[in-house]
Structures are given as structure tokens and as C-alpha cells.
mmCIF file of N, CA and C in Angstrom:
data_model
loop_
_atom_site.group_PDB
_atom_site.id
_atom_site.type_symbol
_atom_site.label_atom_id
_atom_site.label_comp_id
_atom_site.label_asym_id
_atom_site.label_seq_id
_atom_site.Cartn_x
_atom_site.Cartn_y
_atom_site.Cartn_z
ATOM 1 N N SER A 1106 -15.750 -121.524 31.478
ATOM 2 C CA SER A 1106 -15.986 -122.929 32.055
ATOM 3 C C SER A 1106 -15.326 -124.479 31.205
ATOM 4 N N ASP A 1107 -15.851 -124.298 29.861
ATOM 5 C CA ASP A 1107 -14.671 -125.011 28.542
ATOM 6 C C ASP A 1107 -13.313 -124.645 28.742
ATOM 7 N N ALA A 1108 -12.605 -123.766 28.899
ATOM 8 C CA ALA A 1108 -11.760 -123.287 28.720
ATOM 9 C C ALA A 1108 -10.671 -124.127 29.870
ATOM 10 N N LYS A 1109 -11.983 -124.052 30.991
ATOM 11 C CA LYS A 1109 -11.023 -124.305 32.517
ATOM 12 C C LYS A 1109 -11.057 -125.865 32.234
ATOM 13 N N SER A 1110 -11.758 -126.186 31.235
ATOM 14 C CA SER A 1110 -12.093 -128.049 31.542
ATOM 15 C C SER A 1110 -10.903 -128.422 30.441
ATOM 16 N N GLY A 1111 -10.316 -127.864 29.557
ATOM 17 C CA GLY A 1111 -9.226 -128.501 29.248
ATOM 18 C C GLY A 1111 -9.414 -128.080 27.654
ATOM 19 N N ARG A 1112 -10.157 -127.476 27.329
ATOM 20 C CA ARG A 1112 -10.419 -126.887 25.709
ATOM 21 C C ARG A 1112 -9.565 -125.637 25.809
ATOM 22 N N THR A 1113 -8.031 -126.182 25.584
ATOM 23 C CA THR A 1113 -7.458 -124.845 25.525
ATOM 24 C C THR A 1113 -7.314 -123.641 23.981
ATOM 25 N N GLU A 1114 -8.186 -124.610 23.186
ATOM 26 C CA GLU A 1114 -8.043 -123.340 21.780
ATOM 27 C C GLU A 1114 -8.679 -122.123 22.791
ATOM 28 N N LEU A 1115 -9.862 -122.407 23.281
ATOM 29 C CA LEU A 1115 -10.401 -121.421 23.840
ATOM 30 C C LEU A 1115 -9.918 -120.086 24.637
ATOM 31 N N ILE A 1116 -8.362 -120.688 25.147
ATOM 32 C CA ILE A 1116 -8.098 -119.645 25.805
ATOM 33 C C ILE A 1116 -7.467 -118.679 24.781
ATOM 34 N N PHE A 1117 -6.827 -118.315 23.993
ATOM 35 C CA PHE A 1117 -6.316 -117.642 22.722
ATOM 36 C C PHE A 1117 -7.716 -116.613 22.809
ATOM 37 N N LEU A 1118 -9.072 -117.432 22.098
ATOM 38 C CA LEU A 1118 -9.956 -116.216 21.902
ATOM 39 C C LEU A 1118 -10.125 -115.520 23.030
ATOM 40 N N ILE A 1119 -10.509 -115.950 24.048
ATOM 41 C CA ILE A 1119 -10.539 -115.274 25.579
ATOM 42 C C ILE A 1119 -9.790 -114.456 25.894
ATOM 43 N N ARG A 1120 -8.352 -114.152 25.537
ATOM 44 C CA ARG A 1120 -7.288 -113.150 25.581
ATOM 45 C C ARG A 1120 -7.435 -112.310 24.546
ATOM 46 N N PHE A 1121 -7.790 -112.456 23.083
ATOM 47 C CA PHE A 1121 -8.194 -112.104 22.010
ATOM 48 C C PHE A 1121 -9.117 -110.554 22.504
ATOM 49 N N ARG A 1122 -9.956 -111.294 23.073
ATOM 50 C CA ARG A 1122 -11.306 -110.595 23.200
ATOM 51 C C ARG A 1122 -11.450 -109.513 24.509
ATOM 52 N N HIS A 1123 -10.218 -110.557 25.218
ATOM 53 C CA HIS A 1123 -10.074 -109.146 26.462
ATOM 54 C C HIS A 1123 -8.640 -108.048 26.186
ATOM 55 N N CYS A 1124 -8.317 -108.442 25.271
ATOM 56 C CA CYS A 1124 -7.223 -107.114 24.463
ATOM 57 C C CYS A 1124 -7.996 -106.471 23.832
ATOM 58 N N CYS A 1125 -8.965 -106.745 23.016
ATOM 59 C CA CYS A 1125 -10.233 -105.694 22.439
ATOM 60 C C CYS A 1125 -10.728 -104.928 23.160
ATOM 61 N N LEU A 1126 -11.290 -105.427 24.261
ATOM 62 C CA LEU A 1126 -11.875 -105.199 24.902
ATOM 63 C C LEU A 1126 -11.453 -103.447 26.162
ATOM 64 N N LEU A 1127 -9.741 -104.217 26.084
ATOM 65 C CA LEU A 1127 -9.635 -102.985 26.516
ATOM 66 C C LEU A 1127 -8.575 -102.158 25.662
ATOM 67 N N ARG A 1128 -8.805 -102.279 24.553
ATOM 68 C CA ARG A 1128 -8.354 -101.032 24.100
ATOM 69 C C ARG A 1128 -9.247 -100.571 23.365
ATOM 70 N N ASN A 1129 -10.513 -100.909 23.189
ATOM 71 C CA ASN A 1129 -11.803 -99.643 23.545
ATOM 72 C C ASN A 1129 -12.104 -98.967 24.331
ATOM 73 N N GLN A 1130 -11.493 -99.791 25.697
ATOM 74 C CA GLN A 1130 -12.122 -98.519 26.784
ATOM 75 C C GLN A 1130 -10.469 -97.287 26.712
ATOM 76 N N ARG A 1131 -9.560 -98.281 26.247
ATOM 77 C CA ARG A 1131 -8.233 -97.539 26.329
ATOM 78 C C ARG A 1131 -9.045 -95.577 25.271
ATOM 79 N N CYS A 1132 -9.799 -96.194 23.947
ATOM 80 C CA CYS A 1132 -10.102 -95.254 22.931
ATOM 81 C C CYS A 1132 -10.731 -94.342 23.546
ATOM 82 N N ILE A 1133 -11.956 -94.608 24.364
ATOM 83 C CA ILE A 1133 -13.295 -94.520 25.000
ATOM 84 C C ILE A 1133 -12.683 -93.068 25.776
ATOM 85 N N LEU A 1134 -12.025 -93.546 26.695
ATOM 86 C CA LEU A 1134 -10.964 -92.749 27.763
ATOM 87 C C LEU A 1134 -10.328 -91.596 27.070
ATOM 88 N N ALA A 1135 -9.745 -91.904 25.840
ATOM 89 C CA ALA A 1135 -8.774 -91.194 25.030
ATOM 90 C C ALA A 1135 -10.067 -89.950 24.494
ATOM 91 N N TYR A 1136 -10.688 -90.089 24.010
ATOM 92 C CA TYR A 1136 -11.690 -89.562 23.397
ATOM 93 C C TYR A 1136 -12.503 -88.672 24.016
ATOM 94 N N LEU A 1137 -13.065 -89.004 25.960
ATOM 95 C CA LEU A 1137 -13.747 -88.389 26.899
ATOM 96 C C LEU A 1137 -13.231 -87.328 27.099
ATOM 97 N N TYR A 1138 -11.602 -87.932 27.384
ATOM 98 C CA TYR A 1138 -10.325 -86.801 28.033
ATOM 99 C C TYR A 1138 -10.358 -85.334 27.256
ATOM 100 N N ASP A 1139 -10.148 -85.892 25.812
ATOM 101 C CA ASP A 1139 -9.935 -84.815 24.627
ATOM 102 C C ASP A 1139 -11.806 -84.270 24.597
ATOM 103 N N ARG A 1140 -12.344 -84.676 24.886
ATOM 104 C CA ARG A 1140 -13.474 -83.575 25.121
ATOM 105 C C ARG A 1140 -13.647 -82.951 26.321
ATOM 106 N N LEU A 1141 -13.365 -83.244 27.452
ATOM 107 C CA LEU A 1141 -12.862 -82.515 28.556
ATOM 108 C C LEU A 1141 -11.792 -80.938 28.041
ATOM 109 N N LEU A 1142 -10.764 -81.532 27.611
ATOM 110 C CA LEU A 1142 -9.985 -80.038 27.337
ATOM 111 C C LEU A 1142 -10.538 -79.194 26.496
ATOM 112 N N ARG A 1143 -11.279 -80.061 25.608
ATOM 113 C CA ARG A 1143 -12.193 -78.757 24.688
ATOM 114 C C ARG A 1143 -12.934 -77.991 25.764
ATOM 115 N N ILE A 1144 -13.668 -78.885 26.566
ATOM 116 C CA ILE A 1144 -15.080 -78.046 27.211
ATOM 117 C C ILE A 1144 -13.761 -76.389 27.910
ATOM 118 N N ARG A 1145 -12.714 -77.322 28.604
ATOM 119 C CA ARG A 1145 -12.099 -76.554 29.507
ATOM 120 C C ARG A 1145 -11.676 -75.392 28.683
ATOM 121 N N ALA A 1146 -11.278 -75.370 27.136
ATOM 122 C CA ALA A 1146 -10.805 -74.361 27.022
ATOM 123 C C ALA A 1146 -11.768 -73.439 26.172
ATOM 124 N N LEU A 1147 -13.232 -74.369 25.851
ATOM 125 C CA LEU A 1147 -14.092 -73.174 25.882
ATOM 126 C C LEU A 1147 -14.381 -72.222 26.695
ATOM 127 N N ARG A 1148 -13.822 -72.484 28.666
ATOM 128 C CA ARG A 1148 -14.659 -71.405 29.324
ATOM 129 C C ARG A 1148 -13.435 -70.537 29.067
ATOM 130 N N TRP A 1149 -12.549 -70.389 28.530
ATOM 131 C CA TRP A 1149 -11.312 -69.463 28.505
ATOM 132 C C TRP A 1149 -11.185 -68.842 27.429
ATOM 133 N N GLU A 1150 -12.028 -69.592 26.266
ATOM 134 C CA GLU A 1150 -12.554 -68.828 24.877
ATOM 135 C C GLU A 1150 -13.904 -67.969 24.632
ATOM 136 N N CYS A 1151 -14.887 -68.547 25.383
ATOM 137 C CA CYS A 1151 -16.289 -68.014 25.417
ATOM 138 C C CYS A 1151 -16.402 -67.417 26.969
ATOM 139 N N GLY A 1152 -16.124 -67.299 27.891
ATOM 140 C CA GLY A 1152 -16.312 -66.792 28.961
ATOM 141 C C GLY A 1152 -17.294 -67.975 29.440
ATOM 142 N N SER A 1153 -17.758 -67.589 30.600
ATOM 143 C CA SER A 1153 -18.698 -68.012 31.715
ATOM 144 C C SER A 1153 -19.940 -68.679 31.378
ATOM 145 N N VAL A 1154 -20.528 -68.074 29.914
ATOM 146 C CA VAL A 1154 -21.763 -68.905 29.510
ATOM 147 C C VAL A 1154 -21.607 -69.469 28.321
ATOM 148 N N LEU A 1155 -21.798 -70.659 27.933
ATOM 149 C CA LEU A 1155 -21.411 -71.107 26.977
ATOM 150 C C LEU A 1155 -23.177 -70.579 25.685
ATOM 151 N N PRO A 1156 -22.203 -70.740 24.305
ATOM 152 C CA PRO A 1156 -23.419 -70.288 23.535
ATOM 153 C C PRO A 1156 -24.700 -71.848 23.251
ATOM 154 N N ASN A 1157 -26.041 -71.401 22.783
ATOM 155 C CA ASN A 1157 -26.487 -72.144 22.924
ATOM 156 C C ASN A 1157 -26.009 -73.626 21.871
ATOM 157 N N THR A 1158 -25.472 -73.350 21.091
ATOM 158 C CA THR A 1158 -25.460 -74.048 19.649
ATOM 159 C C THR A 1158 -24.412 -75.231 20.836
ATOM 160 N N ILE A 1159 -23.166 -74.934 21.016
ATOM 161 C CA ILE A 1159 -22.347 -75.851 21.803
ATOM 162 C C ILE A 1159 -23.273 -76.339 22.761
ATOM 163 N N GLN A 1160 -23.798 -75.667 23.831
ATOM 164 C CA GLN A 1160 -24.316 -76.515 24.760
ATOM 165 C C GLN A 1160 -25.211 -77.405 24.420
ATOM 166 N N PHE A 1161 -25.996 -76.851 23.071
ATOM 167 C CA PHE A 1161 -26.915 -78.462 22.539
ATOM 168 C C PHE A 1161 -26.446 -79.641 22.197
ATOM 169 N N HIS A 1162 -24.961 -79.857 22.391
ATOM 170 C CA HIS A 1162 -24.315 -80.669 21.380
ATOM 171 C C HIS A 1162 -23.230 -81.604 22.852
ATOM 172 N N MET A 1163 -23.438 -80.762 24.189
ATOM 173 C CA MET A 1163 -23.187 -81.839 25.161
ATOM 174 C C MET A 1163 -24.150 -82.507 25.742
ATOM 175 N N SER A 1164 -23.507 -83.421 26.783
ATOM 176 C CA SER A 1164 -24.510 -84.280 27.659
ATOM 177 C C SER A 1164 -24.332 -83.436 28.766
ATOM 178 N N ALA A 1165 -25.426 -84.014 29.667
ATOM 179 C CA ALA A 1165 -25.682 -83.498 30.980
ATOM 180 C C ALA A 1165 -24.776 -83.294 32.020
ATOM 181 N N GLU A 1166 -23.623 -84.792 31.724
ATOM 182 C CA GLU A 1166 -22.320 -84.958 32.621
ATOM 183 C C GLU A 1166 -21.314 -83.813 32.188
ATOM 184 N N GLU A 1167 -21.349 -83.474 30.984
ATOM 185 C CA GLU A 1167 -20.185 -82.238 30.374
ATOM 186 C C GLU A 1167 -20.276 -81.082 31.013
ATOM 187 N N VAL A 1168 -21.996 -80.744 30.755
ATOM 188 C CA VAL A 1168 -22.590 -79.537 31.166
ATOM 189 C C VAL A 1168 -22.635 -78.941 32.693
ATOM 190 N N GLU A 1169 -22.164 -80.407 33.414
ATOM 191 C CA GLU A 1169 -22.130 -80.442 35.329
ATOM 192 C C GLU A 1169 -20.897 -80.254 35.177
ATOM 193 N N TRP A 1170 -19.761 -80.674 34.648
ATOM 194 C CA TRP A 1170 -18.685 -80.697 34.358
ATOM 195 C C TRP A 1170 -18.247 -79.203 33.785
ATOM 196 N N PHE A 1171 -18.528 -78.827 33.501
ATOM 197 C CA PHE A 1171 -18.062 -77.200 32.874
ATOM 198 C C PHE A 1171 -19.048 -76.469 34.262
ATOM 199 N N ASN A 1172 -19.834 -76.448 34.297
ATOM 200 C CA ASN A 1172 -20.599 -75.460 35.565
ATOM 201 C C ASN A 1172 -19.425 -75.550 36.916
ATOM 202 N N CYS A 1173 -18.945 -76.781 37.179
ATOM 203 C CA CYS A 1173 -17.976 -77.210 38.601
ATOM 204 C C CYS A 1173 -16.744 -76.856 38.386
ATOM 205 N N TYR A 1174 -16.159 -76.224 37.055
ATOM 206 C CA TYR A 1174 -14.980 -75.866 36.661
ATOM 207 C C TYR A 1174 -14.914 -74.449 36.437
ATOM 208 N N LYS A 1175 -16.266 -74.075 35.886
ATOM 209 C CA LYS A 1175 -16.082 -72.746 36.279
ATOM 210 C C LYS A 1175 -16.345 -72.185 37.280
ATOM 211 N N LYS A 1176 -17.060 -72.799 38.408
ATOM 212 C CA LYS A 1176 -17.013 -71.856 40.115
ATOM 213 C C LYS A 1176 -15.840 -72.378 40.644
ATOM 214 N N SER A 1177 -14.977 -73.091 40.065
ATOM 215 C CA SER A 1177 -13.489 -73.743 41.123
ATOM 216 C C SER A 1177 -12.521 -72.500 40.584
ATOM 217 N N LEU A 1178 -12.471 -72.240 39.132
ATOM 218 C CA LEU A 1178 -11.595 -71.071 38.501
ATOM 219 C C LEU A 1178 -12.027 -69.848 38.550
ATOM 220 N N ALA A 1179 -13.365 -69.608 39.206
ATOM 221 C CA ALA A 1179 -13.979 -68.001 39.605
ATOM 222 C C ALA A 1179 -13.959 -67.900 41.118
ATOM 223 N N THR A 1180 -13.457 -68.964 41.472
ATOM 224 C CA THR A 1180 -13.144 -68.882 43.262
ATOM 225 C C THR A 1180 -12.000 -68.488 43.047
ATOM 226 N N TYR A 1181 -10.947 -69.278 42.561
ATOM 227 C CA TYR A 1181 -9.702 -69.220 42.604
ATOM 228 C C TYR A 1181 -9.343 -68.219 42.187
ATOM 229 N N MET A 1182 -9.724 -67.115 40.738
ATOM 230 C CA MET A 1182 -9.612 -65.620 40.710
ATOM 231 C C MET A 1182 -10.051 -64.889 41.390
ATOM 232 N N ARG A 1183 -11.022 -65.124 42.489
ATOM 233 C CA ARG A 1183 -11.396 -64.783 43.393
ATOM 234 C C ARG A 1183 -10.188 -64.369 44.610
ATOM 235 N N SER A 1184 -10.030 -65.275 44.788
ATOM 236 C CA SER A 1184 -8.589 -65.617 45.514
ATOM 237 C C SER A 1184 -7.330 -64.787 45.390
ATOM 238 N N VAL A 1185 -6.679 -64.569 44.487
ATOM 239 C CA VAL A 1185 -5.589 -63.977 43.850
ATOM 240 C C VAL A 1185 -5.638 -62.869 43.948
ATOM 241 N N GLY A 1186 -6.497 -61.984 43.399
ATOM 242 C CA GLY A 1186 -6.238 -60.692 43.330
ATOM 243 C C GLY A 1186 -6.258 -59.759 43.963
ATOM 244 N N GLY A 1187 -6.914 -59.678 45.498
ATOM 245 C CA GLY A 1187 -7.390 -58.953 46.124
ATOM 246 C C GLY A 1187 -8.723 -59.110 46.401
ATOM 247 N N GLU A 1188 -8.887 -57.492 46.957
ATOM 248 C CA GLU A 1188 -10.344 -57.793 46.704
ATOM 249 C C GLU A 1188 -11.317 -57.778 46.010
ATOM 250 N N GLU A 1189 -11.112 -56.850 44.610
ATOM 251 C CA GLU A 1189 -11.699 -57.515 43.086
ATOM 252 C C GLU A 1189 -11.648 -59.261 43.163
ATOM 253 N N GLY A 1190 -10.312 -59.644 43.236
ATOM 254 C CA GLY A 1190 -10.599 -60.937 42.225
ATOM 255 C C GLY A 1190 -9.369 -60.373 41.356
ATOM 256 N N LEU A 1191 -8.698 -61.289 40.872
ATOM 257 C CA LEU A 1191 -7.706 -61.264 39.165
ATOM 258 C C LEU A 1191 -8.601 -61.753 38.265
ATOM 259 N N ASP A 1192 -8.905 -61.481 37.062
ATOM 260 C CA ASP A 1192 -9.976 -62.560 35.805
ATOM 261 C C ASP A 1192 -8.768 -62.556 35.127
ATOM 262 N N LEU A 1193 -8.191 -63.877 34.941
ATOM 263 C CA LEU A 1193 -7.066 -64.716 34.287
ATOM 264 C C LEU A 1193 -7.495 -64.879 33.058
ATOM 265 N N THR A 1194 -8.923 -64.702 32.429
ATOM 266 C CA THR A 1194 -9.056 -64.709 31.116
ATOM 267 C C THR A 1194 -9.117 -63.470 30.315
ATOM 268 N N GLN A 1195 -9.006 -62.351 31.281
ATOM 269 C CA GLN A 1195 -8.530 -61.218 30.113
ATOM 270 C C GLN A 1195 -8.132 -60.847 29.095
ATOM 271 N N ASP A 1196 -6.646 -61.237 29.379
ATOM 272 C CA ASP A 1196 -5.435 -61.028 28.390
ATOM 273 C C ASP A 1196 -4.772 -62.475 27.864
ATOM 274 N N LEU A 1197 -5.338 -63.216 26.988
ATOM 275 C CA LEU A 1197 -4.920 -64.658 26.695
ATOM 276 C C LEU A 1197 -3.675 -64.494 25.634
ATOM 277 N N LYS A 1198 -3.542 -63.243 25.255
ATOM 278 C CA LYS A 1198 -2.116 -63.364 24.292
ATOM 279 C C LYS A 1198 -1.570 -61.768 24.594
ATOM 280 N N PRO A 1199 -0.575 -61.662 25.230
ATOM 281 C CA PRO A 1199 -0.233 -59.966 25.837
ATOM 282 C C PRO A 1199 -0.256 -59.333 24.783
ATOM 283 N N PRO A 1200 -0.698 -57.817 25.701
ATOM 284 C CA PRO A 1200 -1.183 -56.604 24.599
ATOM 285 C C PRO A 1200 0.213 -56.116 24.576
ATOM 286 N N LYS A 1201 -0.286 -55.224 23.039
ATOM 287 C CA LYS A 1201 1.007 -54.634 22.570
ATOM 288 C C LYS A 1201 0.820 -52.992 23.012
ATOM 289 N N SER A 1202 -0.512 -52.777 23.248
ATOM 290 C CA SER A 1202 -1.060 -51.350 23.428
ATOM 291 C C SER A 1202 -2.083 -51.569 24.723
ATOM 292 N N LEU A 1203 -2.450 -50.520 25.031
ATOM 293 C CA LEU A 1203 -3.411 -50.592 26.833
ATOM 294 C C LEU A 1203 -4.856 -50.646 26.093
ATOM 295 N N TYR A 1204 -4.735 -49.278 24.958
ATOM 296 C CA TYR A 1204 -6.098 -49.017 24.489
ATOM 297 C C TYR A 1204 -6.000 -49.719 22.893
ATOM 298 N N ILE A 1205 -7.392 -50.100 22.639
ATOM 299 C CA ILE A 1205 -7.369 -50.587 20.953
ATOM 300 C C ILE A 1205 -8.950 -50.023 20.263
ATOM 301 N N GLU A 1206 -8.816 -50.167 19.020
ATOM 302 C CA GLU A 1206 -9.524 -49.617 18.370
ATOM 303 C C GLU A 1206 -10.655 -50.582 17.885
ATOM 304 N N VAL A 1207 -12.055 -50.641 18.393
ATOM 305 C CA VAL A 1207 -13.062 -51.292 17.905
ATOM 306 C C VAL A 1207 -14.085 -50.688 17.140
ATOM 307 N N ARG A 1208 -14.957 -51.921 16.603
ATOM 308 C CA ARG A 1208 -15.974 -51.660 15.959
ATOM 309 C C ARG A 1208 -16.838 -52.952 16.331
ATOM 310 N N CYS A 1209 -17.855 -51.672 16.808
ATOM 311 C CA CYS A 1209 -19.647 -52.482 17.150
ATOM 312 C C CYS A 1209 -20.247 -53.447 16.279
ATOM 313 N N LEU A 1210 -20.397 -54.583 16.077
ATOM 314 C CA LEU A 1210 -21.024 -55.854 15.624
ATOM 315 C C LEU A 1210 -22.390 -55.646 15.827
ATOM 316 N N ARG A 1211 -22.773 -55.656 16.749
ATOM 317 C CA ARG A 1211 -24.643 -55.210 16.762
ATOM 318 C C ARG A 1211 -24.649 -54.379 18.039
ATOM 319 N N ASP A 1212 -25.528 -54.101 18.365
ATOM 320 C CA ASP A 1212 -26.246 -53.203 19.086
ATOM 321 C C ASP A 1212 -26.860 -54.418 20.721
ATOM 322 N N TYR A 1213 -25.747 -53.332 21.802
ATOM 323 C CA TYR A 1213 -24.839 -53.719 22.751
ATOM 324 C C TYR A 1213 -26.030 -53.122 23.882
ATOM 325 N N GLY A 1214 -25.858 -52.040 23.931
ATOM 326 C CA GLY A 1214 -26.473 -51.005 24.761
ATOM 327 C C GLY A 1214 -25.561 -50.274 25.710
ATOM 328 N N GLU A 1215 -25.365 -49.656 26.547
ATOM 329 C CA GLU A 1215 -24.447 -49.222 27.397
ATOM 330 C C GLU A 1215 -23.586 -49.845 27.721
ATOM 331 N N PHE A 1216 -22.266 -49.682 27.769
ATOM 332 C CA PHE A 1216 -21.016 -50.051 27.965
ATOM 333 C C PHE A 1216 -20.814 -49.121 28.977
ATOM 334 N N GLU A 1217 -20.038 -49.606 30.329
ATOM 335 C CA GLU A 1217 -19.658 -48.476 30.824
ATOM 336 C C GLU A 1217 -17.836 -49.325 31.426
ATOM 337 N N ILE A 1218 -16.902 -48.201 31.395
ATOM 338 C CA ILE A 1218 -15.654 -47.765 31.942
ATOM 339 C C ILE A 1218 -15.240 -48.048 33.252
ATOM 340 N N ASP A 1219 -14.316 -48.389 33.886
ATOM 341 C CA ASP A 1219 -13.950 -48.008 34.789
ATOM 342 C C ASP A 1219 -13.818 -46.361 35.436
ATOM 343 N N ASP A 1220 -13.353 -45.816 34.734
ATOM 344 C CA ASP A 1220 -13.804 -44.059 35.134
ATOM 345 C C ASP A 1220 -14.752 -43.573 35.311
ATOM 346 N N GLY A 1221 -16.050 -45.176 35.254
ATOM 347 C CA GLY A 1221 -17.476 -44.457 35.141
ATOM 348 C C GLY A 1221 -17.607 -43.419 33.857
ATOM 349 N N THR A 1222 -17.032 -43.815 33.086
ATOM 350 C CA THR A 1222 -17.631 -43.406 31.433
ATOM 351 C C THR A 1222 -18.789 -44.360 30.602
ATOM 352 N N THR A 1223 -19.728 -43.978 30.678
ATOM 353 C CA THR A 1223 -20.799 -45.283 29.714
ATOM 354 C C THR A 1223 -20.884 -44.870 28.255
ATOM 355 N N ILE A 1224 -20.330 -45.828 27.489
ATOM 356 C CA ILE A 1224 -20.186 -45.718 26.228
ATOM 357 C C ILE A 1224 -21.320 -46.840 25.744
ATOM 358 N N LEU A 1225 -22.185 -45.676 24.435
ATOM 359 C CA LEU A 1225 -23.280 -46.366 23.874
ATOM 360 C C LEU A 1225 -22.565 -47.410 22.651
ATOM 361 N N LEU A 1226 -22.917 -48.558 23.029
ATOM 362 C CA LEU A 1226 -22.374 -49.699 21.477
ATOM 363 C C LEU A 1226 -23.160 -49.936 21.170
ATOM 364 N N LYS A 1227 -23.543 -49.209 20.001
ATOM 365 C CA LYS A 1227 -24.625 -49.434 18.464
ATOM 366 C C LYS A 1227 -23.301 -49.994 17.156
ATOM 367 N N LYS A 1228 -23.884 -50.713 16.620
ATOM 368 C CA LYS A 1228 -23.932 -51.312 15.226
ATOM 369 C C LYS A 1228 -22.928 -50.343 14.610
ATOM 370 N N ASN A 1229 -22.104 -50.411 14.397
ATOM 371 C CA ASN A 1229 -21.322 -49.933 13.558
ATOM 372 C C ASN A 1229 -20.049 -48.790 13.953
ATOM 373 N N SER A 1230 -20.740 -49.097 15.133
ATOM 374 C CA SER A 1230 -20.050 -47.404 15.758
ATOM 375 C C SER A 1230 -18.270 -47.742 16.471
ATOM 376 N N GLN A 1231 -17.285 -46.790 16.095
ATOM 377 C CA GLN A 1231 -15.748 -47.075 16.431
ATOM 378 C C GLN A 1231 -15.431 -46.421 17.760
ATOM 379 N N HIS A 1232 -14.723 -47.363 18.572
ATOM 380 C CA HIS A 1232 -14.703 -46.594 19.754
ATOM 381 C C HIS A 1232 -13.071 -46.819 19.861
ATOM 382 N N PHE A 1233 -12.821 -46.128 20.871
ATOM 383 C CA PHE A 1233 -10.815 -46.537 21.487
ATOM 384 C C PHE A 1233 -11.130 -46.920 23.035
ATOM 385 N N LEU A 1234 -11.375 -48.167 23.010
ATOM 386 C CA LEU A 1234 -11.595 -48.550 24.535
ATOM 387 C C LEU A 1234 -10.319 -49.495 24.957
ATOM 388 N N PRO A 1235 -10.094 -49.385 26.431
ATOM 389 C CA PRO A 1235 -9.203 -50.210 26.790
ATOM 390 C C PRO A 1235 -9.103 -51.565 26.457
ATOM 391 N N ARG A 1236 -7.916 -52.026 26.479
ATOM 392 C CA ARG A 1236 -8.127 -53.833 26.077
ATOM 393 C C ARG A 1236 -8.594 -54.611 26.619
ATOM 394 N N TRP A 1237 -8.489 -54.326 27.945
ATOM 395 C CA TRP A 1237 -8.708 -55.896 28.616
ATOM 396 C C TRP A 1237 -9.815 -55.215 29.185
ATOM 397 N N LYS A 1238 -11.050 -54.061 28.809
ATOM 398 C CA LYS A 1238 -12.180 -54.060 29.297
ATOM 399 C C LYS A 1238 -13.408 -54.741 27.842
ATOM 400 N N CYS A 1239 -12.492 -54.849 26.790
ATOM 401 C CA CYS A 1239 -13.379 -55.085 25.521
ATOM 402 C C CYS A 1239 -13.106 -56.171 25.020
ATOM 403 N N GLU A 1240 -12.292 -57.490 25.752
ATOM 404 C CA GLU A 1240 -11.723 -58.227 24.902
ATOM 405 C C GLU A 1240 -12.895 -59.496 25.803
ATOM 406 N N GLN A 1241 -13.699 -59.109 26.172
ATOM 407 C CA GLN A 1241 -14.536 -60.497 26.154
ATOM 408 C C GLN A 1241 -15.426 -60.353 25.354
ATOM 409 N N LEU A 1242 -16.283 -58.771 24.955
ATOM 410 C CA LEU A 1242 -16.660 -58.846 24.593
ATOM 411 C C LEU A 1242 -16.633 -59.189 22.986
ATOM 412 N N ILE A 1243 -15.431 -58.726 22.652
ATOM 413 C CA ILE A 1243 -14.544 -59.403 20.969
ATOM 414 C C ILE A 1243 -14.544 -60.832 20.996
ATOM 415 N N ARG A 1244 -14.506 -61.834 22.243
ATOM 416 C CA ARG A 1244 -14.909 -62.868 22.146
ATOM 417 C C ARG A 1244 -16.161 -63.739 21.681
ATOM 418 N N GLN A 1245 -16.830 -62.623 22.513
ATOM 419 C CA GLN A 1245 -18.523 -62.786 22.321
ATOM 420 C C GLN A 1245 -19.435 -62.476 21.113
ATOM 421 N N GLY A 1246 -18.332 -61.916 20.042
ATOM 422 C CA GLY A 1246 -18.971 -61.825 18.908
ATOM 423 C C GLY A 1246 -19.216 -60.054 18.823
ATOM 424 N N VAL A 1247 -19.393 -59.093 20.027
ATOM 425 C CA VAL A 1247 -19.821 -58.190 19.661
ATOM 426 C C VAL A 1247 -19.157 -57.136 19.676
ATOM 427 N N LEU A 1248 -17.972 -56.832 19.188
ATOM 428 C CA LEU A 1248 -16.688 -55.941 19.060
ATOM 429 C C LEU A 1248 -15.694 -56.809 18.253
ATOM 430 N N GLU A 1249 -15.738 -55.891 17.116
ATOM 431 C CA GLU A 1249 -14.289 -56.393 16.181
ATOM 432 C C GLU A 1249 -13.223 -55.486 16.258
ATOM 433 N N HIS A 1250 -12.125 -56.342 16.697
ATOM 434 C CA HIS A 1250 -10.517 -54.671 17.060
ATOM 435 C C HIS A 1250 -10.189 -54.551 15.418
ATOM 436 N N ILE A 1251 -10.373 -53.501 15.041
ATOM 437 C CA ILE A 1251 -9.922 -52.812 14.106
ATOM 438 C C ILE A 1251 -8.353 -52.485 13.745
ATOM 439 N N LEU A 1252 -8.000 -53.098 13.279
ATOM 440 C CA LEU A 1252 -6.272 -53.271 13.234
ATOM 441 C C LEU A 1252 -6.121 -52.491 11.947
ATOM 442 N N VAL A 1253 -4.969 -51.733 12.375
ATOM 443 C CA VAL A 1253 -4.785 -50.052 11.604
ATOM 444 C C VAL A 1253 -3.528 -50.995 10.954
#
């Protein structure tokens, strides 16, 4: 009201304050967008279940966004691949061979392959498995790819 009544020196201060508020708003939006991109990348790297250490540092809204993204991605993958769907999170890098040699880093239990064979994954055991079947376990830290 003072600026409208004729105190023109306040107009500069009001404009400066408004520009500062707009800049802060842009910075906050850029920060939040970067966090959403990182949360989206976690779905592709860690799978559909977030580790507790990561989930502890997320807000309730971010966890809700992750769950919505997870559901929409699952719906899309089921619609693409026919009867069973297509898991797009399996091969993040193009495979050089279909089978890889892996070492079990911790006790996991029985693991079934598509042909019906069950393998007991015990700590320090080594196996020759299909890449697409064990890539998720490698990302979870259960298996380690042995490079020859």
C-alpha cells in the first residue's frame, strides 16, 4: 500500500524480493525433480522392493510416488510381452553370452530355473546360470558375477 501511495523506492525492493522467491522456487523444483529421477532409477537398479536404508531417507510422498511408478511399470510390462509379460528390467546392459558364472555371496535357498531345475544357492558356491535369470539377484547382492 505504501508503494501504491507514492513511495517508489519500495517498488525496487518488492521486485527484488519477488525475483528471489521465484529463484528459490525454481531451485526447489529442480531439486525435487532430480530426486524423482533418482527414485525412478532405483526401480530399475534395485527392483520393486527398496532397501530399508534407502526407504528410510525418503518422504512419504516419495515412497507413494515410487509405488505408483512401480505399479504403472508392472502394468506396462505385462501388456507388452504376451501371456507372461516382458521384464524390461532384466538386461540393463546387452549380454555378451547367455550363461554366466556366478558366486553366491550369502545363503539364499533354492532357486528354480525355467527348465524346472532347482539349484541350492549357498554361500561361496559357484554356478553356471542363465544371465537373465540371475541378473536381479546380482543387483540385490545375493550373487556375484565371476569375470574370467
